[in-house]
mmCIF file of C-alpha atoms and ligand atoms in Angstrom:
data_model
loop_
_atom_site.group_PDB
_atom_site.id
_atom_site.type_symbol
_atom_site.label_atom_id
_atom_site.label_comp_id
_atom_site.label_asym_id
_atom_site.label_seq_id
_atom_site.Cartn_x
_atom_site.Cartn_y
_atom_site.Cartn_z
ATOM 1 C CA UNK Q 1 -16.446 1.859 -22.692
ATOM 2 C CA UNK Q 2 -17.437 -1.235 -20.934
ATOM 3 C CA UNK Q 3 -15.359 -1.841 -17.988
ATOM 4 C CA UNK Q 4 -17.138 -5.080 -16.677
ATOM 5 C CA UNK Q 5 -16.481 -6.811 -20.003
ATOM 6 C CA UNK Q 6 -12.768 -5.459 -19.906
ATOM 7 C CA UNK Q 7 -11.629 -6.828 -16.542
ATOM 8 C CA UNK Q 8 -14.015 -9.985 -17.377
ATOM 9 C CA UNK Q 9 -12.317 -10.847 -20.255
ATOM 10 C CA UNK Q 10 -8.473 -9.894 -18.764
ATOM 11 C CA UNK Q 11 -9.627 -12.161 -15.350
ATOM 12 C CA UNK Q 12 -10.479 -14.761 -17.266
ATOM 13 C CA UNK Q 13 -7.250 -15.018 -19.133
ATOM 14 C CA UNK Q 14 -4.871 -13.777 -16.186
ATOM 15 C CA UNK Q 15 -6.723 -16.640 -14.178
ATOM 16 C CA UNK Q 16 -5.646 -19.225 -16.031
ATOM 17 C CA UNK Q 17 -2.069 -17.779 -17.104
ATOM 18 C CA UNK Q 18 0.966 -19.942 -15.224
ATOM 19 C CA UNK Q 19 2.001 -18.185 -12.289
ATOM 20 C CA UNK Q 20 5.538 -18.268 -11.345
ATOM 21 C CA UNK Q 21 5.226 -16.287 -8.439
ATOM 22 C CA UNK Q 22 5.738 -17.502 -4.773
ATOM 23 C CA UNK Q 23 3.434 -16.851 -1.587
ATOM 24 C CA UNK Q 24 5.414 -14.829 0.911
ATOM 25 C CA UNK Q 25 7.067 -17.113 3.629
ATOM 26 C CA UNK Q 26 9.289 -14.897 6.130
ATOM 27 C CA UNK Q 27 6.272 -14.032 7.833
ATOM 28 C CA UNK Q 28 5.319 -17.446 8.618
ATOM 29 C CA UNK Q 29 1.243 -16.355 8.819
ATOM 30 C CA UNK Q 30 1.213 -15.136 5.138
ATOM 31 C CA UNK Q 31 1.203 -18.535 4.406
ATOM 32 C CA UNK Q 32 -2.465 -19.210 5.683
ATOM 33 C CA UNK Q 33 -4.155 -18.284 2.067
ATOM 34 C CA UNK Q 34 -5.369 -20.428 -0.776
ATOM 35 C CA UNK Q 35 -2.155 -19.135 -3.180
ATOM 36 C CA UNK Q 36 -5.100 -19.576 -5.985
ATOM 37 C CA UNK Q 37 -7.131 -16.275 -4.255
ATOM 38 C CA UNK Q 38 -7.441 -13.845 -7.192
ATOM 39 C CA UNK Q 39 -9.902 -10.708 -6.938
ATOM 40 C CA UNK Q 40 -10.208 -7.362 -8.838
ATOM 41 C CA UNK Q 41 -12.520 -4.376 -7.865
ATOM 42 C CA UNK Q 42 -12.950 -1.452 -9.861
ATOM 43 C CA UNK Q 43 -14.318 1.973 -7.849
ATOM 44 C CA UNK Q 44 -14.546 5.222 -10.547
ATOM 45 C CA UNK Q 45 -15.058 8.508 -9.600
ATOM 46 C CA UNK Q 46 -18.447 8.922 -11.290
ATOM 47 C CA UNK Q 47 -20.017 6.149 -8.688
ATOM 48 C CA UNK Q 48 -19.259 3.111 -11.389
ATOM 49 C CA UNK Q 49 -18.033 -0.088 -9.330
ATOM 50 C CA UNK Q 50 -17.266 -3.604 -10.638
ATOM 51 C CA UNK Q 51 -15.629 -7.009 -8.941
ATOM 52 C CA UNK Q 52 -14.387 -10.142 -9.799
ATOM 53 C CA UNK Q 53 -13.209 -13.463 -8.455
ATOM 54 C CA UNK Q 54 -12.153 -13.403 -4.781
ATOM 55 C CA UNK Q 55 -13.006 -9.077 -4.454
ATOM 56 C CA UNK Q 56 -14.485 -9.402 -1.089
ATOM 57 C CA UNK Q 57 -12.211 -11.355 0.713
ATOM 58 C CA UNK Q 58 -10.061 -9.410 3.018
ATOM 59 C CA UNK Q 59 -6.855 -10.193 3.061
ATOM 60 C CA UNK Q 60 -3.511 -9.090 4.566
ATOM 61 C CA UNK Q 61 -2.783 -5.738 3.156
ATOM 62 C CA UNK Q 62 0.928 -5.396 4.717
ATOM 63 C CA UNK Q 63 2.699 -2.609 2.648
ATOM 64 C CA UNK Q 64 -0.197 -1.004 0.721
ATOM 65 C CA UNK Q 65 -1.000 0.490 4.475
ATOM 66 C CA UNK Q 66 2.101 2.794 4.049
ATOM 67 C CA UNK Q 67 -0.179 5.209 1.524
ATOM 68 C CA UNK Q 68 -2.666 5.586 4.997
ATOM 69 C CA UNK Q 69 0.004 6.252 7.092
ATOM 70 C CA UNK Q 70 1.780 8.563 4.904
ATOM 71 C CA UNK Q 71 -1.791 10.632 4.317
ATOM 72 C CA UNK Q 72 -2.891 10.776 8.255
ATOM 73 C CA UNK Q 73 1.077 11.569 9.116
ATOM 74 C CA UNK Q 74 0.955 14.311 6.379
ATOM 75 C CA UNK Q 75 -2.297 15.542 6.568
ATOM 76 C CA UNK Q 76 -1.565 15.980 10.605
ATOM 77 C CA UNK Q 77 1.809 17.549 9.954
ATOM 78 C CA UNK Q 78 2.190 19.036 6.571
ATOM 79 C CA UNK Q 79 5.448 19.529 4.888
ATOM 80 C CA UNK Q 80 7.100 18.960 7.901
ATOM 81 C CA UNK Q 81 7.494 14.963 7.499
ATOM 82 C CA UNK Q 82 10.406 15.608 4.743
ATOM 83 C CA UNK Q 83 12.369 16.800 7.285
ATOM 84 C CA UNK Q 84 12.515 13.060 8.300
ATOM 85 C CA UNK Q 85 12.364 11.621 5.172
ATOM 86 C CA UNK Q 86 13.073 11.624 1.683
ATOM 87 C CA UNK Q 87 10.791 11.710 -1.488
ATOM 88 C CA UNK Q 88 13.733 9.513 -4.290
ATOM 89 C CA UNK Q 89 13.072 6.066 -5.350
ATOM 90 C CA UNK Q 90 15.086 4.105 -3.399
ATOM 91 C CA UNK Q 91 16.512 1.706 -5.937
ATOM 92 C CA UNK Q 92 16.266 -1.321 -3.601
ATOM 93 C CA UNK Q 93 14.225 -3.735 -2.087
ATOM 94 C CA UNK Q 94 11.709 -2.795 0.428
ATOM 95 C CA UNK Q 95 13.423 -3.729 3.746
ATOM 96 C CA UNK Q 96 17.242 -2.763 2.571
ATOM 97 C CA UNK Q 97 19.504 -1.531 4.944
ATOM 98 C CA UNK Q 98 21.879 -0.018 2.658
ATOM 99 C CA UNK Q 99 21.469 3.673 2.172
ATOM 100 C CA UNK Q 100 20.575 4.282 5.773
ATOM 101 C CA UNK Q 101 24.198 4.769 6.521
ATOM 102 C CA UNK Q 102 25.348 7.178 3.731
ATOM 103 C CA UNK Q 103 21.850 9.266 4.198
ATOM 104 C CA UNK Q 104 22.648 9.521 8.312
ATOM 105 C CA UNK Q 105 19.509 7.560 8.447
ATOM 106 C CA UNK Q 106 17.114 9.956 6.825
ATOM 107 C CA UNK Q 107 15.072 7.027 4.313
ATOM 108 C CA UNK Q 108 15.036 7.736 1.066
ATOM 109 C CA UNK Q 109 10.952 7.775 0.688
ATOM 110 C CA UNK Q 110 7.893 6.553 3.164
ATOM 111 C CA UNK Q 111 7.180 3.282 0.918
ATOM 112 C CA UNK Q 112 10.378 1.286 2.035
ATOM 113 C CA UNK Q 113 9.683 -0.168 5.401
ATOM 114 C CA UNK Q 114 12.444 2.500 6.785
ATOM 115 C CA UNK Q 115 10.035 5.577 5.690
ATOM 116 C CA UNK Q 116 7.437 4.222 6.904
ATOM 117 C CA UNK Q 117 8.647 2.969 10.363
ATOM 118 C CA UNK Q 118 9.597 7.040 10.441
ATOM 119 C CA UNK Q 119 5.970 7.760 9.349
ATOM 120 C CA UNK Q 120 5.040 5.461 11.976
ATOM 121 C CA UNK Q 121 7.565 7.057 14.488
ATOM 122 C CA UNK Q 122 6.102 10.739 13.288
ATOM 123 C CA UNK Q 123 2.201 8.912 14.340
ATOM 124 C CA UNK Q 124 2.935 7.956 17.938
ATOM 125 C CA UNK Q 125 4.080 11.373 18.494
ATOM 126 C CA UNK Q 126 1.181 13.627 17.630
ATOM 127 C CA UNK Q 127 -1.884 10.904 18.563
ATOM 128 C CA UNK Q 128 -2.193 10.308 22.043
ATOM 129 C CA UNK Q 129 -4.710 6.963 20.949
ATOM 130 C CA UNK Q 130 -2.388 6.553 17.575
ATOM 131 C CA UNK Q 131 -4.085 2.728 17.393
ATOM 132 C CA UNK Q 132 -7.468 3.575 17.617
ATOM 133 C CA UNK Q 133 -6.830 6.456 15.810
ATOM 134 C CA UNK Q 134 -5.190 5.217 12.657
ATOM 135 C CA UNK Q 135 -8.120 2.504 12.513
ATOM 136 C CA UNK Q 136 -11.009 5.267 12.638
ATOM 137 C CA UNK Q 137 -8.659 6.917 10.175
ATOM 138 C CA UNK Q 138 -9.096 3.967 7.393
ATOM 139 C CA UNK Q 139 -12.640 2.970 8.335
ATOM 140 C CA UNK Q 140 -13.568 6.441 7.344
ATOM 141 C CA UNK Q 141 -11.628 6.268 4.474
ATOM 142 C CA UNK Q 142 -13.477 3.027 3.221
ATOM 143 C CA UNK Q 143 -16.955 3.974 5.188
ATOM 144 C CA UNK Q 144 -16.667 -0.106 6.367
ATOM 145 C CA UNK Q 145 -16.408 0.343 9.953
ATOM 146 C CA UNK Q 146 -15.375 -3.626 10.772
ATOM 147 C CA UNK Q 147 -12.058 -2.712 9.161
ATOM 148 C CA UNK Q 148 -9.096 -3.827 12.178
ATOM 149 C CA UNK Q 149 -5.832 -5.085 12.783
ATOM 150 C CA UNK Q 150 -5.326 -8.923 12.671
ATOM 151 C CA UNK Q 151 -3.141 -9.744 16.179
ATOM 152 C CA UNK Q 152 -2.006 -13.165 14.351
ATOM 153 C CA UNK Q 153 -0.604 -11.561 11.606
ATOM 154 C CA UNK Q 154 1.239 -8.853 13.810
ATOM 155 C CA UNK Q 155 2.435 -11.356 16.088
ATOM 156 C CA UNK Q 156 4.032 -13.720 13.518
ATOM 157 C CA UNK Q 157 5.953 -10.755 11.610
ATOM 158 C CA UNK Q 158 6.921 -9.800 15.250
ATOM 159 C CA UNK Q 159 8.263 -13.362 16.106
ATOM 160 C CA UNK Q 160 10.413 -12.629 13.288
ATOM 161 C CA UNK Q 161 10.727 -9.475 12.407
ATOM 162 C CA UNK Q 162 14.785 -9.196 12.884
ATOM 163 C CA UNK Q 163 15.433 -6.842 9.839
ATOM 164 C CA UNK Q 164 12.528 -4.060 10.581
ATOM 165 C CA UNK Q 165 14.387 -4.560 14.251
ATOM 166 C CA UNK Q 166 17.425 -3.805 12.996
ATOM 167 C CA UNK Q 167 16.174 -0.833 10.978
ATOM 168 C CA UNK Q 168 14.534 0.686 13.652
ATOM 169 C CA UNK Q 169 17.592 0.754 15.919
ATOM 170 C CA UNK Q 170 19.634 1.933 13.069
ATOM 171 C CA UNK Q 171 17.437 4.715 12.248
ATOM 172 C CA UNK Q 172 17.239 5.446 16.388
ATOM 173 C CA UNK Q 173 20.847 5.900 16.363
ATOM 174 C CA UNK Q 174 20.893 8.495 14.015
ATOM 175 C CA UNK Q 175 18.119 10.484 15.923
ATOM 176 C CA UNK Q 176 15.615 10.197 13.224
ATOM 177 C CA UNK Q 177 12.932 7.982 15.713
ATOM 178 C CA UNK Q 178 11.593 9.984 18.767
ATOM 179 C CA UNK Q 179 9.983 7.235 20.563
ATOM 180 C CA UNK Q 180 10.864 4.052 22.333
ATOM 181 C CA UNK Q 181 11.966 1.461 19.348
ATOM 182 C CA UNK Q 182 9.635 -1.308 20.573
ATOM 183 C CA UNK Q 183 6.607 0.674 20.586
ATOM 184 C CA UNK Q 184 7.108 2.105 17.362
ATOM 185 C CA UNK Q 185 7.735 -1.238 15.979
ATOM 186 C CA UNK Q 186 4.608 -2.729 17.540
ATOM 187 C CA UNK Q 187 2.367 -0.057 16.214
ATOM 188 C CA UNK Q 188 4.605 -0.722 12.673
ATOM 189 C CA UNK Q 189 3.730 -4.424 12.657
ATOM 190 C CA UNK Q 190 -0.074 -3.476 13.461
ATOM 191 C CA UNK Q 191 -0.465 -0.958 10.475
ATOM 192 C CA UNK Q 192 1.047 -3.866 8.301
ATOM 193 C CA UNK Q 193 -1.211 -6.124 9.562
ATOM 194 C CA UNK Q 194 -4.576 -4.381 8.301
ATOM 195 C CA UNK Q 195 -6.662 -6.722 6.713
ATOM 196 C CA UNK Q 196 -9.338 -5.672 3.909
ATOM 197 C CA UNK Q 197 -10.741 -6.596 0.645
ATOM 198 C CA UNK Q 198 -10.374 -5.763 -3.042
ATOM 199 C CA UNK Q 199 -13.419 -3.635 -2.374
ATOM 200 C CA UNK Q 200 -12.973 -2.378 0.688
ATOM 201 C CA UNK Q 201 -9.025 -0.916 -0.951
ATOM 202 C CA UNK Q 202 -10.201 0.632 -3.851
ATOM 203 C CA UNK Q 203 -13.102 2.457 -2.143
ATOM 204 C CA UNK Q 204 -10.575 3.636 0.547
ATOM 205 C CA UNK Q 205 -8.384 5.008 -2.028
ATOM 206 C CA UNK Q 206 -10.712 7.158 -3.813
ATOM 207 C CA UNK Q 207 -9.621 9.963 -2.300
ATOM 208 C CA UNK Q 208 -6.617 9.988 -3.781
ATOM 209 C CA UNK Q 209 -8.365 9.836 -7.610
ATOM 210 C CA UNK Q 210 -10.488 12.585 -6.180
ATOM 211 C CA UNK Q 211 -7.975 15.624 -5.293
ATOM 212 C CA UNK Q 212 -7.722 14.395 -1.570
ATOM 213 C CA UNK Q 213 -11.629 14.716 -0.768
ATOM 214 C CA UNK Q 214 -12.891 11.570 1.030
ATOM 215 C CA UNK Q 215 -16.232 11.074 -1.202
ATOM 216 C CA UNK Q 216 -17.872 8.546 1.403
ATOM 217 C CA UNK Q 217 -17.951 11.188 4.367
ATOM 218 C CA UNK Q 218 -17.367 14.762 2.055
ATOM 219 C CA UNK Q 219 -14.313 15.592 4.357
ATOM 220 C CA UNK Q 220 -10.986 17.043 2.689
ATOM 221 C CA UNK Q 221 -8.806 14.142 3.756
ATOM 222 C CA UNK Q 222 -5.467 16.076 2.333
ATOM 223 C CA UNK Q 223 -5.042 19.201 0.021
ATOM 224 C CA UNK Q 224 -4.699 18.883 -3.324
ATOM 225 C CA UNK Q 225 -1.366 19.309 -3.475
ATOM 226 C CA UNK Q 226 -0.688 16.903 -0.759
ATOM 227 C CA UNK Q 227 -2.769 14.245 -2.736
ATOM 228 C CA UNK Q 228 -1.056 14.818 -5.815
ATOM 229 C CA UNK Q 229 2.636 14.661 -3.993
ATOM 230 C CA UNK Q 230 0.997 10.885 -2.592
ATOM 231 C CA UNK Q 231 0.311 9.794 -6.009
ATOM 232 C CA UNK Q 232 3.873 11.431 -7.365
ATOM 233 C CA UNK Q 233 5.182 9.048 -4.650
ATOM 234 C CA UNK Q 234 3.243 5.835 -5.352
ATOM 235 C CA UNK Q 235 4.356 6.490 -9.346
ATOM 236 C CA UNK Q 236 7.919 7.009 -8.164
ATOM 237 C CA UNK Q 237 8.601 4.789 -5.245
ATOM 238 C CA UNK Q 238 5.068 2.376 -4.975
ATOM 239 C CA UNK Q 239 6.923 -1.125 -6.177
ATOM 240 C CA UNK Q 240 10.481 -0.288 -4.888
ATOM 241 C CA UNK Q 241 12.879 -1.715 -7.405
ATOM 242 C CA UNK Q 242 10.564 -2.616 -9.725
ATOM 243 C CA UNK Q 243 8.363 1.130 -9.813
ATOM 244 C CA UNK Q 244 10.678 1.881 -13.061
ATOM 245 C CA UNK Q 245 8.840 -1.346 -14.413
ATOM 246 C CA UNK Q 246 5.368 -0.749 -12.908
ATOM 247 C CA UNK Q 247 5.291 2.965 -14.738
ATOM 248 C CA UNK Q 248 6.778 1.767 -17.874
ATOM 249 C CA UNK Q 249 4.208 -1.441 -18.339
ATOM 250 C CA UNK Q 250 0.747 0.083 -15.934
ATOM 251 C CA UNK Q 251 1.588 3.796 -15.882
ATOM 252 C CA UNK Q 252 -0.665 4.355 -12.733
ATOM 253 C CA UNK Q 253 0.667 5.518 -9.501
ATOM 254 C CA UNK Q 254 0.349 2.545 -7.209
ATOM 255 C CA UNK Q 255 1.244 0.395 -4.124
ATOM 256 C CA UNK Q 256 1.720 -3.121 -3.287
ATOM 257 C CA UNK Q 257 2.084 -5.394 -0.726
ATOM 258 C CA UNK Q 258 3.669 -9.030 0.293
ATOM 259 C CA UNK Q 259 0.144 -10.153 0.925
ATOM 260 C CA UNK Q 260 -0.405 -10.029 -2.756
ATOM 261 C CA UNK Q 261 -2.621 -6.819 -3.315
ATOM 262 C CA UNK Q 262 -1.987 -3.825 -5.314
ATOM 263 C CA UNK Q 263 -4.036 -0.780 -5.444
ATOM 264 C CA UNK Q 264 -3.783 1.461 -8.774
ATOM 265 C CA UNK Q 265 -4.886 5.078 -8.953
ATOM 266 C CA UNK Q 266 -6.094 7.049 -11.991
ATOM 267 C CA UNK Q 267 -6.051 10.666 -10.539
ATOM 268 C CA UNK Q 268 -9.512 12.314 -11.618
ATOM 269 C CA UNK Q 269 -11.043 9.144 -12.458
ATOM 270 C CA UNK Q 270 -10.724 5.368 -10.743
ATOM 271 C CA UNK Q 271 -8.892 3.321 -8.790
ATOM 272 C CA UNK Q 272 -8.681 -0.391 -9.506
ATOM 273 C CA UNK Q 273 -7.415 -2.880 -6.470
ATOM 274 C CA UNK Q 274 -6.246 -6.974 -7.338
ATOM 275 C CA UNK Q 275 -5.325 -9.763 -5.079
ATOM 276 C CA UNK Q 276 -2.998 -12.262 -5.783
ATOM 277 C CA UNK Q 277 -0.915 -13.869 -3.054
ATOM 278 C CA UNK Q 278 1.922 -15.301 -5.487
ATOM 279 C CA UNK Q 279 4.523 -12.826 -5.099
ATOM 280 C CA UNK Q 280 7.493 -12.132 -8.218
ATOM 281 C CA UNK Q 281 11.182 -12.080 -6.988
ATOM 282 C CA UNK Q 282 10.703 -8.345 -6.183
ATOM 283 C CA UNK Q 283 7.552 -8.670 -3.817
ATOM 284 C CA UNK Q 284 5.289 -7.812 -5.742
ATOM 285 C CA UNK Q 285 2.082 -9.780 -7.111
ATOM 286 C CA UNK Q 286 2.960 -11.732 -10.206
ATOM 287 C CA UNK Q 287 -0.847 -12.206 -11.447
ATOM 288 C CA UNK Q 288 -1.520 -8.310 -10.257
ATOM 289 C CA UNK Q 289 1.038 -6.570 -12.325
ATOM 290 C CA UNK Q 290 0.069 -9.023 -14.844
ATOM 291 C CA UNK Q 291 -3.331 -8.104 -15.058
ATOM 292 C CA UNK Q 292 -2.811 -4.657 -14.515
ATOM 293 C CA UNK Q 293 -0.661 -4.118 -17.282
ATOM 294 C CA UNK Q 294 -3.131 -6.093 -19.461
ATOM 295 C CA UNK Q 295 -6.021 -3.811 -17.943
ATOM 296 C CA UNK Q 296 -4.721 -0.192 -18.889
ATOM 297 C CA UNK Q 297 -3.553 -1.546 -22.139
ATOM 298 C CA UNK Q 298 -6.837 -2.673 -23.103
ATOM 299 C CA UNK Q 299 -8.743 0.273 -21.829
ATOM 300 C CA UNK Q 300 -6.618 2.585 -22.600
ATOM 301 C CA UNK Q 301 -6.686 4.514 -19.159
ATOM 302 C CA UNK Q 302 -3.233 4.885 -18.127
ATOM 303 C CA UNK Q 303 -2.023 8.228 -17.012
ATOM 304 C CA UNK Q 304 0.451 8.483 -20.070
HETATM 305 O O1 DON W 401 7.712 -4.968 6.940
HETATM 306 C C1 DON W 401 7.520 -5.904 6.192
HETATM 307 O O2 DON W 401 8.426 -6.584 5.719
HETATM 308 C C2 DON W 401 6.079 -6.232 5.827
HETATM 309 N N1 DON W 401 5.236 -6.019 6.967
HETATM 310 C C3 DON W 401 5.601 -5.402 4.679
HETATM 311 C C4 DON W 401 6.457 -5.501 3.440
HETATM 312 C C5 DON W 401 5.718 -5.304 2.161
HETATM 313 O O3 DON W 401 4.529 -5.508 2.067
HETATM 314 C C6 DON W 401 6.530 -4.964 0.971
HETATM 315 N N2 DON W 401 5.711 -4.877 -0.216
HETATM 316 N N3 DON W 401 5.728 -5.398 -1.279
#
């Protein structure tokens, strides 16, 4: 099978495809990209790689950082994290409030911004340099070493960051955050703020198609039982309220982001990353589900 022409030919059409989606505005710096941006990289397990279109521009990753936050918290504390967190699809959007209350402010999975601002919670605890840490932590993932934070990007979610505020305190008041609410949200904002490219994502993900072994540096990232719980979670839990509809029309585990990117996994054999900053009503990318629906369709790789 011919992967280059595949993703050629499904670029090509996606490209040109009216796109009803909207660039993400609430954090006022998203809005600094050419809404036109549209990349696709293709990493396989057996050393195959393709791109397309804009695949090596970085851009801002935002939520797709919650799968490396999850991995380093798990693979630092094991089984422990569910203590603090739950492993159900949440049902809702991304930053909702709702179930905190009724769950005593245990979230229902690290993918909404309440799990992960846990996750990020669980970080700060057990690394004494958590920033520096988490960074060496991805660039090893992606073996790209000028992999960092953007401070513009942090600082305009921070400006106006009033609901992951409000989370943060809620969860604190339940006794589910150890640390000092402003730091944790700080370090929060600068996971979010990662910026990378189509390339740089799908390389960095390939230990999760790869039964948790990092195949740039040979190091067992997370067991194989922990990699196969991530991907169980990105199935379940990767799109929020719309991961019922990702499965049903991709069936890949995967995560997405308000910048625009999703990153798709294929336990055992690829992982395939697009950028698209037009957003659908649910967050996600409207040209990246799009063409990732199209793509394991036509090639006939899903995991189903
Ligand atoms: O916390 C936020 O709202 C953003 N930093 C990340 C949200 C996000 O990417 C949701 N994904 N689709």
């Amino acid at each position: 099978m011919s992967f280059d022409l595949i993703i050629q030919d499904i670029y090509n059409q996606v490209k040109e495809a009216q796109d009803n989606g909207k660039v993400a505005s609430y954090i006022p710096e998203l809005l600094n990209v050419n809404p036109e941006s549209f990349g696709i990289y293709f990493s396989a397990n057996n050393q195959v790689r393709y791109g397309i279109g804009d695949c090596g521009y970085k851009f801002s990753i935002q939520s797709v950082s919650k799968v490396f936050s999850l991995s380093l918290a798990y693979s630092l504390k094991g089984e422990d994290i569910w203590n603090r967190l739950g492993v159900e699809p949440s049902g809702t959007s991304y930053n909702s409030l709702i179930q905190l209350e009724t769950d005593h402010g245990i979230p229902r999975n690290p993918f909404i911004n309440a799990g992960a601002i846990v996750i990020t919670d669980i970080l700060i605890s057990c690394l004494p340099n958590y920033r520096h840490d988490f960074l060496e932590f991805v660039r090893k993932l992606s073996g790209v070493k000028s992999i960092n934070y953007s401070a513009k990007i942090a600082v305009s979610e921070k400006a106006v960051g009033y609901r992951n505020i409000a989370l943060c305190n809620f969860i604190k008041s339940f006794g589910n955050i150890e640390n000092n609410p402003e730091e944790v949200l700080d370090f929060y904002f600068d996971i979010c703020s990662l910026e990378m490219s189509c390339e740089e994502l799908s390389n960095s993900f390939l230990f999760l198609a790869n039964q948790g072994l990092n195949p740039h540096s040979n190091e067992q990232v997370l067991t194989k039982s922990q990699s196969k719980r991530i991907n169980a979670l990105m199935q379940t839990c990767g799109f929020y309220d719309e991961s019922g509809e990702f499965a049903f029309k991709v069936g890949l585990p995967g995560k997405s982001g308000v910048g625009g990117g999703i990153v798709a996994v294929h336990p055992g054999e690829y992982v395939i990353s697009v950028w698209s900053p037009k957003l659908n009503e649910k967050g996600n990318s409207f040209k990246g589900m799009q063409f990732l629906e199209k793509f394991t369709t036509e090639s006939r790789l899903s995991i189903f």
